[in-house]
Amino acid sequence: MPSITVKLYSVFFKMRLKNRLQGWIQTPPDESSNQEGVRTRPEEPVSASNPSFTDGIATKDIRVDPSTALSVRIFLPESALLPSERPQPKSKAEESSLKSENNGDQGYTPSGQNCRKLPIMLQFHGGGWVSGSNDSVANDSFCQRIAKLCDAIVVAVGYRLAPESKYPAAFEDGLKVLNWLGKQSNNSTGDEPWLVAHADPSRCVLLGVSCGANIADYVARRTVELGKELDPVKVVAQILMYPFFLANEPTQSEIRLANTYFYDKAICLLAWQLFLPKDEFSLEHPAANPLAPNRGPPLKLMPPTLTVVAEHDWMRDQGVAYSEELRKVNVPAPLLDYKDTVHEFATLEMLLKTPQAEACAEDICIWVKKYISLGCHEFSY
């Protein structure tokens, strides 16, 4: 069972989030007053970017769409550099000093010669559609961990949040970033030097956390439908971490765990009301249920899909069901089921240092390296 600390923190977490969601439902924000949308909340702590390598990672924030709040944070591992370019090891005190001095610093600039190419992991954070951000303290720490373990460039998407921007804004943002990545791989069209120099878009993995898994799955489906239109981007796999899937038919985990930790059923339904347009609200909406009737494309065309679920998550069985359906049509779709864990057990700030969170990140990277390592059998539509 989860610890007493987790249980107590969950109570306050749910109370605070429920009050916020109910407030938005009672007094909806004026969407016309904020055409750009928002990608973060002022009350949620964020981590400053650091374009010089510290702790083995350099980070940079980029505004993808000047007409909206859509942005990305790039996590570039030091392994992308040639041995002669890598900075000398520094003490913790020196690294801390560098972090405080790097505000406004341009940081690392690629040499442009013989740069090492790394796969891309396009990451979508969680937060129930209404909170969280790509530069939150928790998401920053998680993405740094994944970038190091997978030896990959992580591009964390700061998509527009509800209720200011309802469906399909977040989904459209995900696809827009994928198209933007394709342009960055070309010296003539790319304007982001880290990606031009080091990104290999032919080895792209989608990684979605909670509601971000729903975005990842949507983007994966669109890549199947668009095919070669997305060249040179090729999505070779996707990772769905405790997806935010729902359906009309209640599952055993839903019945047993409806009032469970952090994101219980009542809170999730409020979040979905804020995310979906009023006339589209349904638990069978294609954004909520990946197995909804008539939702395309055929599952057999989907990329290899790793699904992570938590024992004490009321949405657990929906993730399991989707994984099972993928396997039935011969899509490589393993399931990682972690005992004594809760929704977002590997990505919440207070749980990042737990053995389960560390093991989950390691397990993800062991699996995904089959699809992003050079010389591997690449998935093809």
Tab-separated table of C-alpha atoms in Angstrom, residues 64-349:
chain	number	residue	atom	x	y	z
A	64	VAL	CA	7.072	27.193	-31.430
A	65	ASP	CA	4.021	29.199	-32.429
A	66	PRO	CA	4.226	33.006	-32.021
A	67	SER	CA	0.418	33.271	-32.213
A	68	THR	CA	-0.211	30.950	-29.240
A	69	ALA	CA	1.431	29.938	-25.961
A	70	LEU	CA	2.747	26.711	-27.521
A	71	SER	CA	6.401	26.145	-26.617
A	72	VAL	CA	8.912	23.381	-26.027
A	73	ARG	CA	11.775	22.737	-23.650
A	74	ILE	CA	14.704	20.874	-25.206
A	75	PHE	CA	16.791	18.536	-23.040
A	76	LEU	CA	20.139	17.871	-24.721
A	77	PRO	CA	22.351	15.234	-23.047
A	78	GLU	CA	26.076	15.843	-22.866
A	79	SER	CA	26.592	12.575	-24.763
A	80	ALA	CA	25.658	14.493	-27.946
A	81	LEU	CA	28.999	16.283	-27.776
A	82	LEU	CA	32.278	15.005	-29.108
A	83	PRO	CA	34.669	13.980	-26.291
A	84	SER	CA	36.841	17.023	-26.992
A	85	GLU	CA	33.823	19.331	-26.603
A	86	ARG	CA	32.570	18.004	-23.290
A	87	PRO	CA	33.014	20.285	-20.273
A	88	GLN	CA	35.318	19.268	-17.451
A	89	PRO	CA	33.620	17.772	-14.372
A	90	LYS	CA	32.720	20.384	-11.756
A	91	SER	CA	31.919	20.243	-8.084
A	92	LYS	CA	28.333	20.594	-6.891
A	93	ALA	CA	29.096	24.104	-5.643
A	94	GLU	CA	30.479	25.129	-9.049
A	95	GLU	CA	27.460	23.652	-10.858
A	96	SER	CA	25.092	25.482	-8.524
A	97	SER	CA	26.954	28.735	-9.186
A	98	LEU	CA	26.772	28.166	-12.944
A	99	LYS	CA	23.018	27.606	-12.776
A	100	SER	CA	22.523	30.968	-11.078
A	101	GLU	CA	24.817	32.730	-13.548
A	102	ASN	CA	23.335	31.243	-16.726
A	103	ASN	CA	20.341	33.569	-16.956
A	104	GLY	CA	20.583	35.137	-20.415
A	105	ASP	CA	23.583	33.000	-21.322
A	106	GLN	CA	23.437	31.533	-24.838
A	107	GLY	CA	25.152	28.418	-23.529
A	108	TYR	CA	26.207	25.586	-25.810
A	109	THR	CA	26.592	26.306	-29.532
A	110	PRO	CA	27.185	23.327	-31.889
A	111	SER	CA	30.413	23.364	-33.852
A	112	GLY	CA	28.592	22.241	-36.986
A	113	GLN	CA	31.129	19.521	-37.787
A	114	ASN	CA	30.717	15.788	-37.178
A	115	CYS	CA	27.952	16.370	-34.649
A	116	ARG	CA	26.537	13.235	-33.089
A	117	LYS	CA	22.912	12.567	-33.984
A	118	LEU	CA	20.547	11.398	-31.249
A	119	PRO	CA	16.963	10.102	-31.336
A	120	ILE	CA	14.135	12.392	-30.250
A	121	MET	CA	11.616	11.693	-27.502
A	122	LEU	CA	8.614	13.988	-27.800
A	123	GLN	CA	7.158	14.257	-24.282
A	124	PHE	CA	3.692	15.407	-23.197
A	125	HIS	CA	3.261	16.189	-19.501
A	126	GLY	CA	0.303	15.307	-17.290
A	127	GLY	CA	-1.928	17.478	-15.121
A	128	GLY	CA	-5.496	16.585	-16.057
A	129	TRP	CA	-5.636	19.010	-19.011
A	130	VAL	CA	-5.786	22.028	-16.670
A	131	SER	CA	-2.434	22.112	-14.889
A	132	GLY	CA	1.196	21.038	-15.140
A	133	SER	CA	3.733	22.356	-17.627
A	134	ASN	CA	6.716	21.260	-19.662
A	135	ASP	CA	9.033	23.312	-17.430
A	136	SER	CA	7.593	22.416	-14.026
A	137	VAL	CA	10.107	21.271	-11.436
A	138	ALA	CA	8.767	17.712	-11.584
A	139	ASN	CA	8.598	17.472	-15.369
A	140	ASP	CA	12.049	19.012	-15.749
A	141	SER	CA	13.544	16.415	-13.399
A	142	PHE	CA	11.719	13.543	-15.104
A	143	CYS	CA	12.791	14.626	-18.599
A	144	GLN	CA	16.404	15.023	-17.516
A	145	ARG	CA	16.323	11.472	-16.138
A	146	ILE	CA	14.871	10.092	-19.384
A	147	ALA	CA	17.323	12.026	-21.584
A	148	LYS	CA	20.300	10.619	-19.669
A	149	LEU	CA	19.063	7.033	-19.457
A	150	CYS	CA	17.896	6.820	-23.080
A	151	ASP	CA	20.744	8.855	-24.553
A	152	ALA	CA	18.157	10.883	-26.436
A	153	ILE	CA	17.057	14.476	-26.952
A	154	VAL	CA	13.841	15.015	-25.027
A	155	VAL	CA	11.529	17.696	-26.397
A	156	ALA	CA	8.896	18.468	-23.751
A	157	VAL	CA	5.789	20.106	-25.187
A	158	GLY	CA	4.171	23.060	-23.423
A	159	TYR	CA	0.714	22.627	-24.913
A	160	ARG	CA	-2.213	24.941	-24.227
A	161	LEU	CA	-4.219	24.158	-21.097
A	162	ALA	CA	-7.963	23.973	-20.472
A	163	PRO	CA	-10.304	25.610	-19.734
A	164	GLU	CA	-8.801	28.578	-21.590
A	165	SER	CA	-8.141	26.336	-24.608
A	166	LYS	CA	-10.520	23.424	-24.981
A	167	TYR	CA	-10.250	20.318	-27.152
A	168	PRO	CA	-8.744	19.947	-29.709
A	169	ALA	CA	-6.134	22.637	-28.853
A	170	ALA	CA	-3.726	20.381	-26.905
A	171	PHE	CA	-3.972	17.657	-29.561
A	172	GLU	CA	-3.339	20.107	-32.387
A	173	ASP	CA	-0.341	21.472	-30.473
A	174	GLY	CA	1.163	17.986	-30.295
A	175	LEU	CA	0.950	17.496	-34.046
A	176	LYS	CA	2.209	21.025	-34.701
A	177	VAL	CA	5.372	20.328	-32.711
A	178	LEU	CA	5.949	17.104	-34.641
A	179	ASN	CA	5.784	19.034	-37.913
A	180	TRP	CA	8.105	21.673	-36.458
A	181	LEU	CA	10.632	18.960	-35.553
A	182	GLY	CA	10.708	17.840	-39.174
A	183	LYS	CA	11.727	21.324	-40.292
A	184	GLN	CA	14.502	21.511	-37.684
A	185	SER	CA	16.345	18.559	-39.195
A	186	ASN	CA	17.119	20.496	-42.353
A	187	ASN	CA	19.892	23.086	-42.437
A	188	SER	CA	17.890	25.213	-44.877
A	189	THR	CA	14.610	25.227	-42.900
A	190	GLY	CA	15.720	24.671	-39.297
A	191	ASP	CA	16.321	27.617	-36.978
A	192	GLU	CA	17.046	25.732	-33.740
A	193	PRO	CA	20.806	24.924	-33.791
A	194	TRP	CA	20.704	22.132	-31.187
A	195	LEU	CA	18.150	20.188	-33.201
A	196	VAL	CA	19.688	20.972	-36.586
A	197	ALA	CA	23.025	19.657	-35.342
A	198	HIS	CA	22.002	16.727	-33.148
A	199	ALA	CA	18.420	15.552	-33.794
A	200	ASP	CA	17.628	12.458	-35.842
A	201	PRO	CA	13.878	12.743	-36.638
A	202	SER	CA	13.844	9.282	-38.228
A	203	ARG	CA	14.098	7.910	-34.670
A	204	CYS	CA	11.244	9.687	-32.890
A	205	VAL	CA	9.434	8.284	-29.856
A	206	LEU	CA	6.269	9.741	-28.312
A	207	LEU	CA	6.103	9.727	-24.501
A	208	GLY	CA	2.847	10.743	-22.826
A	209	VAL	CA	2.193	11.099	-19.097
A	210	SER	CA	-1.402	10.798	-17.809
A	211	CYS	CA	-3.511	13.053	-20.082
A	212	GLY	CA	-0.322	13.555	-22.098
A	213	ALA	CA	-0.613	9.871	-23.053
A	214	ASN	CA	-3.923	10.679	-24.746
A	215	ILE	CA	-2.142	13.387	-26.745
A	216	ALA	CA	0.680	10.994	-27.641
A	217	ASP	CA	-1.772	8.369	-28.857
A	218	TYR	CA	-3.606	10.955	-30.967
A	219	VAL	CA	-0.329	12.132	-32.517
A	220	ALA	CA	0.659	8.510	-33.213
A	221	ARG	CA	-2.634	7.928	-35.022
A	222	ARG	CA	-2.207	11.060	-37.089
A	223	THR	CA	1.309	9.992	-38.105
A	224	VAL	CA	-0.166	6.742	-39.404
A	225	GLU	CA	-2.765	8.663	-41.415
A	226	LEU	CA	-0.306	11.247	-42.748
A	227	GLY	CA	2.406	8.743	-43.614
A	228	LYS	CA	5.188	10.178	-45.773
A	229	GLU	CA	3.756	13.702	-45.471
A	230	LEU	CA	5.667	13.925	-42.184
A	231	ASP	CA	9.042	12.951	-43.677
A	232	PRO	CA	11.728	13.025	-42.410
A	233	VAL	CA	9.961	12.408	-39.075
A	234	LYS	CA	9.263	8.745	-38.322
A	235	VAL	CA	7.530	7.744	-35.101
A	236	VAL	CA	9.104	4.401	-34.238
A	237	ALA	CA	7.368	3.801	-30.886
A	238	GLN	CA	5.190	5.368	-28.218
A	239	ILE	CA	5.099	5.156	-24.416
A	240	LEU	CA	1.827	5.685	-22.556
A	241	MET	CA	2.325	6.257	-18.827
A	242	TYR	CA	-0.870	5.691	-16.823
A	243	PRO	CA	-3.060	7.005	-19.661
A	244	PHE	CA	-6.109	9.166	-18.941
A	245	PHE	CA	-8.448	6.802	-20.803
A	246	LEU	CA	-12.160	6.559	-19.996
A	247	ALA	CA	-15.223	4.735	-21.322
A	248	ASN	CA	-18.915	4.388	-20.511
A	249	GLU	CA	-18.549	0.777	-19.373
A	250	PRO	CA	-17.044	0.813	-15.842
A	251	THR	CA	-14.074	-1.468	-15.225
A	252	GLN	CA	-13.143	-3.381	-12.089
A	253	SER	CA	-10.437	-0.872	-11.182
A	254	GLU	CA	-12.932	1.979	-11.638
A	255	ILE	CA	-15.478	0.337	-9.347
A	256	ARG	CA	-12.888	-0.577	-6.722
A	257	LEU	CA	-10.738	2.562	-6.810
A	258	ALA	CA	-13.079	5.416	-7.773
A	259	ASN	CA	-12.015	7.427	-4.703
A	260	THR	CA	-8.349	6.599	-4.959
A	261	TYR	CA	-5.217	8.758	-4.661
A	262	PHE	CA	-4.511	12.093	-6.375
A	263	TYR	CA	-6.687	11.931	-9.511
A	264	ASP	CA	-9.871	10.188	-8.377
A	265	LYS	CA	-12.887	9.677	-10.613
A	266	ALA	CA	-14.791	12.785	-9.458
A	267	ILE	CA	-11.799	15.045	-10.117
A	268	CYS	CA	-11.105	13.480	-13.512
A	269	LEU	CA	-14.694	13.964	-14.644
A	270	LEU	CA	-14.484	17.644	-13.666
A	271	ALA	CA	-11.257	17.938	-15.673
A	272	TRP	CA	-12.895	16.342	-18.720
A	273	GLN	CA	-15.837	18.766	-18.436
A	274	LEU	CA	-13.382	21.655	-18.576
A	275	PHE	CA	-11.415	20.145	-21.468
A	276	LEU	CA	-14.168	19.034	-23.845
A	277	PRO	CA	-16.601	21.515	-25.418
A	278	LYS	CA	-19.954	21.307	-23.633
A	279	ASP	CA	-21.781	19.826	-26.623
A	280	GLU	CA	-19.086	17.140	-27.063
A	281	PHE	CA	-18.830	15.843	-23.490
A	282	SER	CA	-18.918	12.044	-23.502
A	283	LEU	CA	-16.837	9.282	-21.955
A	284	GLU	CA	-16.858	7.708	-25.406
A	285	HIS	CA	-15.299	10.777	-26.993
A	286	PRO	CA	-12.306	9.728	-29.144
A	287	ALA	CA	-10.046	11.897	-26.960
A	288	ALA	CA	-11.084	9.809	-23.933
A	289	ASN	CA	-11.574	6.305	-25.293
A	290	PRO	CA	-8.983	4.969	-27.772
A	291	LEU	CA	-11.231	1.960	-28.392
A	292	ALA	CA	-14.341	3.988	-29.230
A	293	PRO	CA	-16.259	2.655	-32.259
A	294	ASN	CA	-15.251	4.015	-35.667
A	295	ARG	CA	-12.071	5.608	-34.361
A	296	GLY	CA	-9.310	5.285	-36.943
A	297	PRO	CA	-6.872	4.246	-38.147
A	298	PRO	CA	-6.934	0.442	-37.662
A	299	LEU	CA	-5.064	-0.574	-34.515
A	300	LYS	CA	-2.852	-2.956	-36.492
A	301	LEU	CA	-1.136	0.086	-38.037
A	302	MET	CA	-0.149	1.624	-34.712
A	303	PRO	CA	3.536	1.820	-33.703
A	304	PRO	CA	4.984	-0.379	-30.945
A	305	THR	CA	3.374	0.820	-27.721
A	306	LEU	CA	4.609	0.426	-24.161
A	307	THR	CA	1.918	1.032	-21.529
A	308	VAL	CA	2.721	1.770	-17.890
A	309	VAL	CA	-0.033	1.315	-15.280
A	310	ALA	CA	-0.250	1.703	-11.496
A	311	GLU	CA	-1.963	-0.739	-9.116
A	312	HIS	CA	-3.911	1.948	-7.213
A	313	ASP	CA	-5.092	3.938	-10.234
A	314	TRP	CA	-8.804	3.764	-11.043
A	315	MET	CA	-7.998	4.206	-14.768
A	316	ARG	CA	-5.592	1.236	-14.706
A	317	ASP	CA	-7.889	-1.246	-16.455
A	318	GLN	CA	-8.531	1.087	-19.401
A	319	GLY	CA	-4.800	1.195	-20.101
A	320	VAL	CA	-4.579	-2.580	-19.760
A	321	ALA	CA	-7.506	-3.059	-22.175
A	322	TYR	CA	-5.909	-0.845	-24.828
A	323	SER	CA	-2.614	-2.703	-24.526
A	324	GLU	CA	-4.424	-6.027	-24.896
A	325	GLU	CA	-6.267	-4.878	-28.028
A	326	LEU	CA	-3.001	-3.789	-29.627
A	327	ARG	CA	-1.444	-7.185	-28.932
A	328	LYS	CA	-4.440	-8.938	-30.465
A	329	VAL	CA	-3.571	-7.352	-33.821
A	330	ASN	CA	0.142	-8.180	-33.421
A	331	VAL	CA	1.384	-4.731	-32.444
A	332	PRO	CA	4.331	-5.058	-30.011
A	333	ALA	CA	2.596	-3.700	-26.908
A	334	PRO	CA	4.070	-4.802	-23.578
A	335	LEU	CA	2.505	-3.760	-20.295
A	336	LEU	CA	4.443	-2.623	-17.223
A	337	ASP	CA	2.224	-3.012	-14.132
A	338	TYR	CA	3.762	-1.599	-10.938
A	339	LYS	CA	2.544	-2.791	-7.540
A	340	ASP	CA	1.795	-0.457	-4.612
A	341	THR	CA	1.832	2.581	-6.906
A	342	VAL	CA	-0.542	5.443	-7.661
A	343	HIS	CA	-1.373	7.562	-10.705
A	344	GLU	CA	1.714	9.598	-11.717
A	345	PHE	CA	3.930	7.553	-9.349
A	346	ALA	CA	6.980	8.104	-11.590
A	347	THR	CA	6.410	11.783	-12.409
A	348	LEU	CA	4.997	13.563	-9.339
A	349	GLU	CA	7.675	15.672	-7.654
